[in-house]
Coordinates of C-alpha atoms in Angstrom, one line a residue:
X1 CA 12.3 25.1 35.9
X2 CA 12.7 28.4 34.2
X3 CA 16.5 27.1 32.6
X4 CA 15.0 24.0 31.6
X5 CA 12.0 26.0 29.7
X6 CA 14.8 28.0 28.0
X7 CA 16.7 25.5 27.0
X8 CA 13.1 23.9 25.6
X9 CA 12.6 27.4 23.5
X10 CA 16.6 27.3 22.4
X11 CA 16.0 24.2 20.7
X12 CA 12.8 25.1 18.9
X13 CA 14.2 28.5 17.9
X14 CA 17.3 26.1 16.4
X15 CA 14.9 24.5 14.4
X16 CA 12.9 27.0 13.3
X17 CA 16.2 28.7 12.1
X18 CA 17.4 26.3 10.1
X19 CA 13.7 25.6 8.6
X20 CA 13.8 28.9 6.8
X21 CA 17.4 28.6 5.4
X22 CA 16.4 24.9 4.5
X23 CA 13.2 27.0 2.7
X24 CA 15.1 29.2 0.9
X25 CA 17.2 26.4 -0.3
X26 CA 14.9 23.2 -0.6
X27 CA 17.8 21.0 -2.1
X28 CA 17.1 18.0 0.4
X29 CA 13.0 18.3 -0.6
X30 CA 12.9 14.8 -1.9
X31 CA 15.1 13.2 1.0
X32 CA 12.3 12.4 3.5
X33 CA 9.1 13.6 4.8
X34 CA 10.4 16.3 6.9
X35 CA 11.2 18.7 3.9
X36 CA 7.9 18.5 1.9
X37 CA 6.3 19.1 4.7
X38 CA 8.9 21.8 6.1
X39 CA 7.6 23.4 2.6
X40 CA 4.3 24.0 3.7
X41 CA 4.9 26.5 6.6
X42 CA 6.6 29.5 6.8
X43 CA 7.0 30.4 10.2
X44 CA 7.7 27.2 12.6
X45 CA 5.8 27.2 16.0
X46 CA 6.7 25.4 18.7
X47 CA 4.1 22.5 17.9
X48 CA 5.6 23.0 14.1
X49 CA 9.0 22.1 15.5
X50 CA 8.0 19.0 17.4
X51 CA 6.3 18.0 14.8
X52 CA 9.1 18.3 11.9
X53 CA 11.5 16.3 14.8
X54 CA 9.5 13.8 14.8
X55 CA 9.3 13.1 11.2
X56 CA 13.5 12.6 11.3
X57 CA 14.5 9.1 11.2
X58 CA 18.2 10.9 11.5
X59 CA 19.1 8.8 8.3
X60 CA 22.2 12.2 8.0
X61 CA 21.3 12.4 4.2
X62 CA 20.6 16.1 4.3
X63 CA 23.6 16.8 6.8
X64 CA 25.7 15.3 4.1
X65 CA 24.7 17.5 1.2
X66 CA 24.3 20.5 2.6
X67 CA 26.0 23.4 1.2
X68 CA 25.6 25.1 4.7
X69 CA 26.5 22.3 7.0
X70 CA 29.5 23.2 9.4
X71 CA 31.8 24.9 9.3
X72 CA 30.2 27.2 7.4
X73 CA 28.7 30.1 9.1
X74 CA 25.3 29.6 9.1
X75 CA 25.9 26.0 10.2
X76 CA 22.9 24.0 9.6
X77 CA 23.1 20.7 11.0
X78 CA 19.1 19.4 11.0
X79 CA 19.5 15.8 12.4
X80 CA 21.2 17.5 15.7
X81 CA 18.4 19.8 16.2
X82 CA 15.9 17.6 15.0
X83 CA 16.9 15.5 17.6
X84 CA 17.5 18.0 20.3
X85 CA 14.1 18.8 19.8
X86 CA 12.6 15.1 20.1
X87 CA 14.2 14.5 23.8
X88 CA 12.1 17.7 24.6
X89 CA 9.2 16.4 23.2
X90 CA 9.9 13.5 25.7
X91 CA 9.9 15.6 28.3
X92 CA 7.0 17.8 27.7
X93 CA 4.7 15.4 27.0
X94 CA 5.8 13.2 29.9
X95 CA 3.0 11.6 31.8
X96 CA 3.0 12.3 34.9
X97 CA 4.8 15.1 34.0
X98 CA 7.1 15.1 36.8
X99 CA 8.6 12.3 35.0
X100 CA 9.7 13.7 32.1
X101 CA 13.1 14.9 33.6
X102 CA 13.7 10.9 34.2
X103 CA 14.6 10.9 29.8
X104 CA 17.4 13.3 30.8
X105 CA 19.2 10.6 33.3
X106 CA 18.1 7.3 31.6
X107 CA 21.5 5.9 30.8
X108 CA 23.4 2.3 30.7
X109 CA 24.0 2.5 34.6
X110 CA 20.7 3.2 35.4
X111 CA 19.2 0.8 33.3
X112 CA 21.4 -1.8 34.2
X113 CA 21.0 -0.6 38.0
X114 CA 17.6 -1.4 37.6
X115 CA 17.7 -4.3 35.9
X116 CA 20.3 -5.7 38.6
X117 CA 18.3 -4.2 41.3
X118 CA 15.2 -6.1 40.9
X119 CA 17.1 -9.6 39.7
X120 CA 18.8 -9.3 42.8
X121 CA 15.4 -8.4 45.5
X122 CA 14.0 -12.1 43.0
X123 CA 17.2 -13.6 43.7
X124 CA 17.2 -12.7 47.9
X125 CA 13.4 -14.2 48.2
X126 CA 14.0 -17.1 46.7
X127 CA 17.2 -17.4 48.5
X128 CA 15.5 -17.0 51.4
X129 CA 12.7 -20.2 50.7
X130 CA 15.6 -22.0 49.8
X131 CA 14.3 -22.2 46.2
X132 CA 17.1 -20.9 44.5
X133 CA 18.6 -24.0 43.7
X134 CA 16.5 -26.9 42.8
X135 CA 15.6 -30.5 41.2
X136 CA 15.0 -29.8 37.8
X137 CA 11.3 -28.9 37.6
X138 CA 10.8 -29.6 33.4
X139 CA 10.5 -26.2 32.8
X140 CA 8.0 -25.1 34.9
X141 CA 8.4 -21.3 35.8
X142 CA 4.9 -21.6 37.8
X143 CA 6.9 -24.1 40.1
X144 CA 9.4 -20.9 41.1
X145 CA 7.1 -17.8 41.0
X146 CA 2.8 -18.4 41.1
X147 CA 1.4 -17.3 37.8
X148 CA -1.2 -15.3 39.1
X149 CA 1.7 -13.6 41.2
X150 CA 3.7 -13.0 37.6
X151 CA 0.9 -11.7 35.9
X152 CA 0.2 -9.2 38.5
X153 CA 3.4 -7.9 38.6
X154 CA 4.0 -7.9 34.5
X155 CA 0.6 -7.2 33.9
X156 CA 0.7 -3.7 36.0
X157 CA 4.1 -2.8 34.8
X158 CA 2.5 -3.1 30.9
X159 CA -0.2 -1.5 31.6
X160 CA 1.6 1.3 32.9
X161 CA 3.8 1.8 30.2
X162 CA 0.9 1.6 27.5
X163 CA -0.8 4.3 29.8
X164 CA 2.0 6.9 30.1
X165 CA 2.8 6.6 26.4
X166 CA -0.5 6.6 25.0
X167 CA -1.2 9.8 27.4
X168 CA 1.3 11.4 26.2
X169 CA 1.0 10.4 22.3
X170 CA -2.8 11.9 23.0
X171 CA -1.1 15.2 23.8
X172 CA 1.2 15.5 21.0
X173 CA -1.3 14.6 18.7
X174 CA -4.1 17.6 20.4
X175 CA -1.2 19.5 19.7
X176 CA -0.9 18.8 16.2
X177 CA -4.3 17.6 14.8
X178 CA -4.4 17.9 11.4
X179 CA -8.1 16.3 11.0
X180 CA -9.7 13.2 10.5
X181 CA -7.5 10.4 9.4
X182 CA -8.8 8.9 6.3
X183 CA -8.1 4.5 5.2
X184 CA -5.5 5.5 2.8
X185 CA -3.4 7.8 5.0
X186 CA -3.9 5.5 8.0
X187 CA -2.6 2.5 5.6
X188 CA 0.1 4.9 4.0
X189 CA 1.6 5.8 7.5
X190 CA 1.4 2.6 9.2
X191 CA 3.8 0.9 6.0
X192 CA 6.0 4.1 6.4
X193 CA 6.4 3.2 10.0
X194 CA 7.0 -0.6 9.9
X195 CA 9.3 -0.7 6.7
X196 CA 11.1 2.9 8.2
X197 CA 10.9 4.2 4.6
X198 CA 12.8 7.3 5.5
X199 CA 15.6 5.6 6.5
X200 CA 16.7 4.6 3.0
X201 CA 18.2 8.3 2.6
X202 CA 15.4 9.3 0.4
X203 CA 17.7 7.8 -2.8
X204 CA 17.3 4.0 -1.5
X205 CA 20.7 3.7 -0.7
X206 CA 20.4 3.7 3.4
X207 CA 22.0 5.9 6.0
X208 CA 25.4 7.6 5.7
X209 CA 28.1 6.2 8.0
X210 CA 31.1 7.7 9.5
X211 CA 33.2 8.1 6.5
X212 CA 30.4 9.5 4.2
X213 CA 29.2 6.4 2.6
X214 CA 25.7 5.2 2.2
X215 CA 24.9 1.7 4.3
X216 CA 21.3 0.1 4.8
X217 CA 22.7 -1.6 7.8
X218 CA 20.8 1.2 10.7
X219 CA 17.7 -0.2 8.2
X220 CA 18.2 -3.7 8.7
X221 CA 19.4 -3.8 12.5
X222 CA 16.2 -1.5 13.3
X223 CA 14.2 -4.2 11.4
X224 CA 15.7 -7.1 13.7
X225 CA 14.7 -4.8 16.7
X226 CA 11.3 -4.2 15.8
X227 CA 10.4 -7.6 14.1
X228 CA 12.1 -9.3 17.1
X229 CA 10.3 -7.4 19.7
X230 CA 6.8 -7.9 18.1
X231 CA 7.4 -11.8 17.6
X232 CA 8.4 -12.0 21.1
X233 CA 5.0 -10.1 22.2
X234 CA 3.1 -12.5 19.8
X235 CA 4.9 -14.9 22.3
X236 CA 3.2 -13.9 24.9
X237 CA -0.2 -13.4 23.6
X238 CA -0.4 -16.6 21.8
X239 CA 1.1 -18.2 25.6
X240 CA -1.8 -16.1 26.9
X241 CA -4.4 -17.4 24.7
X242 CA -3.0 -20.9 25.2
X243 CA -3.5 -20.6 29.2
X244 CA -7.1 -18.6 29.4
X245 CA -8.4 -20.4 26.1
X246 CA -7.7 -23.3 25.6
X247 CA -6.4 -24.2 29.0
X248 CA -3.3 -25.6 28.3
X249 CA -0.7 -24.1 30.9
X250 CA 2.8 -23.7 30.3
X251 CA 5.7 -24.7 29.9
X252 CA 5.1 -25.6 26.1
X253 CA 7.5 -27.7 23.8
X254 CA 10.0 -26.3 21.8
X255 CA 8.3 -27.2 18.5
X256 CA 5.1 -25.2 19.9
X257 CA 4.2 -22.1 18.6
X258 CA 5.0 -19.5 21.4
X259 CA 8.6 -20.9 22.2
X260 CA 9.1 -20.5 18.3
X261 CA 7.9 -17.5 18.4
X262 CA 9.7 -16.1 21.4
X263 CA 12.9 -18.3 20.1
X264 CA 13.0 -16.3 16.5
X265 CA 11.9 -12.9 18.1
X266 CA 14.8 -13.4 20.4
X267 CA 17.3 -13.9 18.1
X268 CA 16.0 -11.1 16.1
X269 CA 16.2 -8.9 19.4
X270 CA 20.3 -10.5 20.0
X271 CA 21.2 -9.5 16.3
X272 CA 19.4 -5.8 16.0
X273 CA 20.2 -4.4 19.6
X274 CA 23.8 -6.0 18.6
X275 CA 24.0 -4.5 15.4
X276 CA 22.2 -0.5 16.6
X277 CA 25.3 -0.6 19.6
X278 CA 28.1 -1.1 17.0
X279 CA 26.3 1.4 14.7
X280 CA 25.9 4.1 18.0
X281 CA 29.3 4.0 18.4
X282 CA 30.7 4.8 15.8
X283 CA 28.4 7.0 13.9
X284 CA 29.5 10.1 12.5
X285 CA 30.1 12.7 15.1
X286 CA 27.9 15.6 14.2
X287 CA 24.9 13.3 13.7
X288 CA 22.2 13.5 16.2
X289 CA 22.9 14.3 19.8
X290 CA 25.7 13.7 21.7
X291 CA 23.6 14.4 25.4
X292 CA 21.3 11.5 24.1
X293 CA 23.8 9.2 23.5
X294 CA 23.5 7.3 27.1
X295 CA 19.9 7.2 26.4
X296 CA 19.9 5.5 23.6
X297 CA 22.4 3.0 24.4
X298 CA 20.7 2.5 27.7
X299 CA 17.3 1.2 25.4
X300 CA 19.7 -1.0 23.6
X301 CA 21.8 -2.7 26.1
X302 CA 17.9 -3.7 27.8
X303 CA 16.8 -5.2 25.0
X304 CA 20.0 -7.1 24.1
X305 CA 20.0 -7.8 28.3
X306 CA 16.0 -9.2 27.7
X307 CA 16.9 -11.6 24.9
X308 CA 20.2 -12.6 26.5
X309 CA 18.8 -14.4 29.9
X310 CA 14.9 -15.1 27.8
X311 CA 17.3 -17.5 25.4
X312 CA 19.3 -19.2 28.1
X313 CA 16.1 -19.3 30.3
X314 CA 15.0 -21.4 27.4
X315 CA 18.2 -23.5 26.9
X316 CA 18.5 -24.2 31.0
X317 CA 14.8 -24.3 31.9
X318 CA 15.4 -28.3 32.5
X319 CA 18.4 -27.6 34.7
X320 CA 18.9 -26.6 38.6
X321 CA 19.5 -23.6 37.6
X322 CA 15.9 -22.2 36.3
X323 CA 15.5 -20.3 39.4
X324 CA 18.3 -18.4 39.5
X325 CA 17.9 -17.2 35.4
X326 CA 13.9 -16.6 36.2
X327 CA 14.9 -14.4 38.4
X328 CA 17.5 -12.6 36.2
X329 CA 15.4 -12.8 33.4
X330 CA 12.1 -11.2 35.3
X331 CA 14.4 -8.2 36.5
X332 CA 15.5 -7.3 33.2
X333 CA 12.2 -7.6 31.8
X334 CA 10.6 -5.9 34.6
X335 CA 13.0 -2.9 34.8
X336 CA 12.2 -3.2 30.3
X337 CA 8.8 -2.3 31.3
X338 CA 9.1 0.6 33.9
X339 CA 11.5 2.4 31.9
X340 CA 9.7 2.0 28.6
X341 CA 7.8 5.0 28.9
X342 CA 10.6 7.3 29.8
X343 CA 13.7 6.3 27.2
X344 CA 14.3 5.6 23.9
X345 CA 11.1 3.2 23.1
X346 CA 9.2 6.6 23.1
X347 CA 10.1 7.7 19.8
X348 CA 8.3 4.6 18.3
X349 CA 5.1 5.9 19.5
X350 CA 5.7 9.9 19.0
X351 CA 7.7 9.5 14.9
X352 CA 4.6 6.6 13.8
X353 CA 1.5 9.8 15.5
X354 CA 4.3 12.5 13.4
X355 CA 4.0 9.8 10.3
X356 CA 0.4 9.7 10.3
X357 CA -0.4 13.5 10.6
X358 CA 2.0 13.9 7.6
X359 CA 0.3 11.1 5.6
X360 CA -3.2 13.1 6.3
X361 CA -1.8 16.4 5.8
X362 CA -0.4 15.8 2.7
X363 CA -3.3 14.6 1.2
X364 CA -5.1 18.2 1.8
X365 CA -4.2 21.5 -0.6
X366 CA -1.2 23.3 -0.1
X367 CA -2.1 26.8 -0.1
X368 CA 1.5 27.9 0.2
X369 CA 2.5 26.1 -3.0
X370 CA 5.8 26.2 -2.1
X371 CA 6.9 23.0 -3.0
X372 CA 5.7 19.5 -4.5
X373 CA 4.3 16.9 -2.6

């Protein structure tokens, strides 16, 4: 415990280090959020540190045009200890906390461990009620696992996730309360968040790649990702509304509004997941951090895995073989949900709570007057 609190305090004191040789400086002040707001403190707290982290969209505009980017001595290098300093955040405002270590061995083979694990424990018990192969049923997934039974099981796995991150996100936030949140920073955060503003390289021009050039791809693939995971939760709450309102059941038609839905929104979440992978591996190497890598990835290979066996659940639901992709399909989503809370999908919730402090905070005096706003 007492290594893993100093390697906690190394990366805060990283961050704070290159905060006051980025002060002095100031050149990157228009890039993104993080430096305006960087202008407004002088010394950088722990909290200040989270806080700064999670304003970095790690777009590597300021790692590019830094005078003192290595290998020069002082070698600042902000997207790495920016996001050094968000896996911490991870872990320290884990709930329960115990868990917080499980962000430092989320990787491909776990996730996909999991994922397997539980296809295979849906595969075995319908294997074993001699349901795993089957007349076609017309695409009736009640036919293969109850719905009350389905609900239960999704329903408790959602609602855990939504509890562990919104604990924590209440945390960070008592941590870094900057005071009442008005309309018009609530409104100016929330379009930050869902058009990721800062990931245009605060000159419009997108992310730098590899070889130093600017791209808006990391934009447009994180757009597919987001998009295509809320359409394919308006899927399920329009499904859900369907069944308990108007009491229509499923399966549904293609032409109806939640397969469309879920059909667009997986395609979106093919594409963007796609897309992010191709991007993760080959980015530049002193962008973000390397000990994350398998963490991210992991996120991205579940999502990709989720749309993968949802789209040819949909394209084979009228075959013998519906049972067999349920059950595939179920385990991914299922092992989706239990690892939400602990991977990558956390830094939605912790950069939009960052977003909106800044959007607040910038709309109050800045008695420093160190900088423009």
């Amino acid at each position: 415990m007492q290594q893993l609190e100093s390697l906690v305090r190394a990366a805060e004191a990283e961050v704070s280090r290159q905060m006051q040789i980025c002060n002095a400086c100031r050149y990157c002040e228009s890039f993104c959020a993080v430096f305006p707001a960087m202008a407004r403190r002088l010394d950088f707290t722990g909290g200040d540190a989270h806080y700064l982290a999670n304003l970095c969209h790690n777009c590597g505009a300021c790692l590019h045009a830094c005078q003192y980017a290595p290998p020069h001595e002082f070698a600042v290098n902000v997207p790495r200890a920016m996001a050094q300093v968000r896996r911490e955040t991870y872990v320290d405002y884990a709930w329960p906390k115990a868990l917080g270590a499980l962000y430092r061995r989320n990787g491909i083979t776990v996730a996909l461990a999991t994922a397997g694990g539980l296809a295979l424990f849906l595969i075995l018990a319908l294997a074993l009620r001699g349901t795993l192969w089957h007349q076609p049923l017309a695409g009736n997934f009640y036919a293969v696992f109850p719905h009350n039974l389905m609900v239960a099981l999704f329903g408790a796995a959602f609602g855990w996730a939504v509890l562990a991150l919104g604990i924590g996100a209440t945390r960070f936030w008592r941590g870094q309360s900057p005071g009442p949140a008005s309309g018009a920073a609530t409104a100016e955060a929330a379009k930050n968040a869902l058009a990721l503003t800062y990931l245009d390289g605060g000159h419009g021009d997108g992310c730098n790649d590899q070889d130093d050039r600017f791209t808006k791809l990391r934009r447009r693939f994180h757009h597919l990702t987001f998009y295509g995971f809320l359409l394919c939760f308006a899927s399920t709450c329009v499904a859900t509304l369907y069944h308990y309102g108007l009491g229509l059941p499923a399966p549904y038609p293609v032409a109806s509004l939640p397969v469309l839905l879920g059909t667009v929104g997986g395609l979106g979440l093919l594409a963007g997941p796609a897309g992010l992978l191709w991007l993760n591996l080959r980015r530049h190497p002193l962008h973000g951090d390397p000990q994350q890598k398998s963490m991210d990835r992991a996120f991205i290979v579940l999502l990709f895995a989720t749309s993968l066996t949802g789209l040819a659940l949909l394209v084979l639901r009228d075959t013998g073989a519906m049972a067999l992709l349920l059950a595939v399909h179920l385990g991914t989503v299922m092992a989706l949900f239990l690892t939400l809370p602990y991977g990558k999908f956390a830094h939605a919730v912790y950069r939009s709570a960052a977003l909106l402090k800044w959007a607040i905070e910038r709309r109050q005096p800045n008695r420093l007057q160190l900088g423009a706003d």
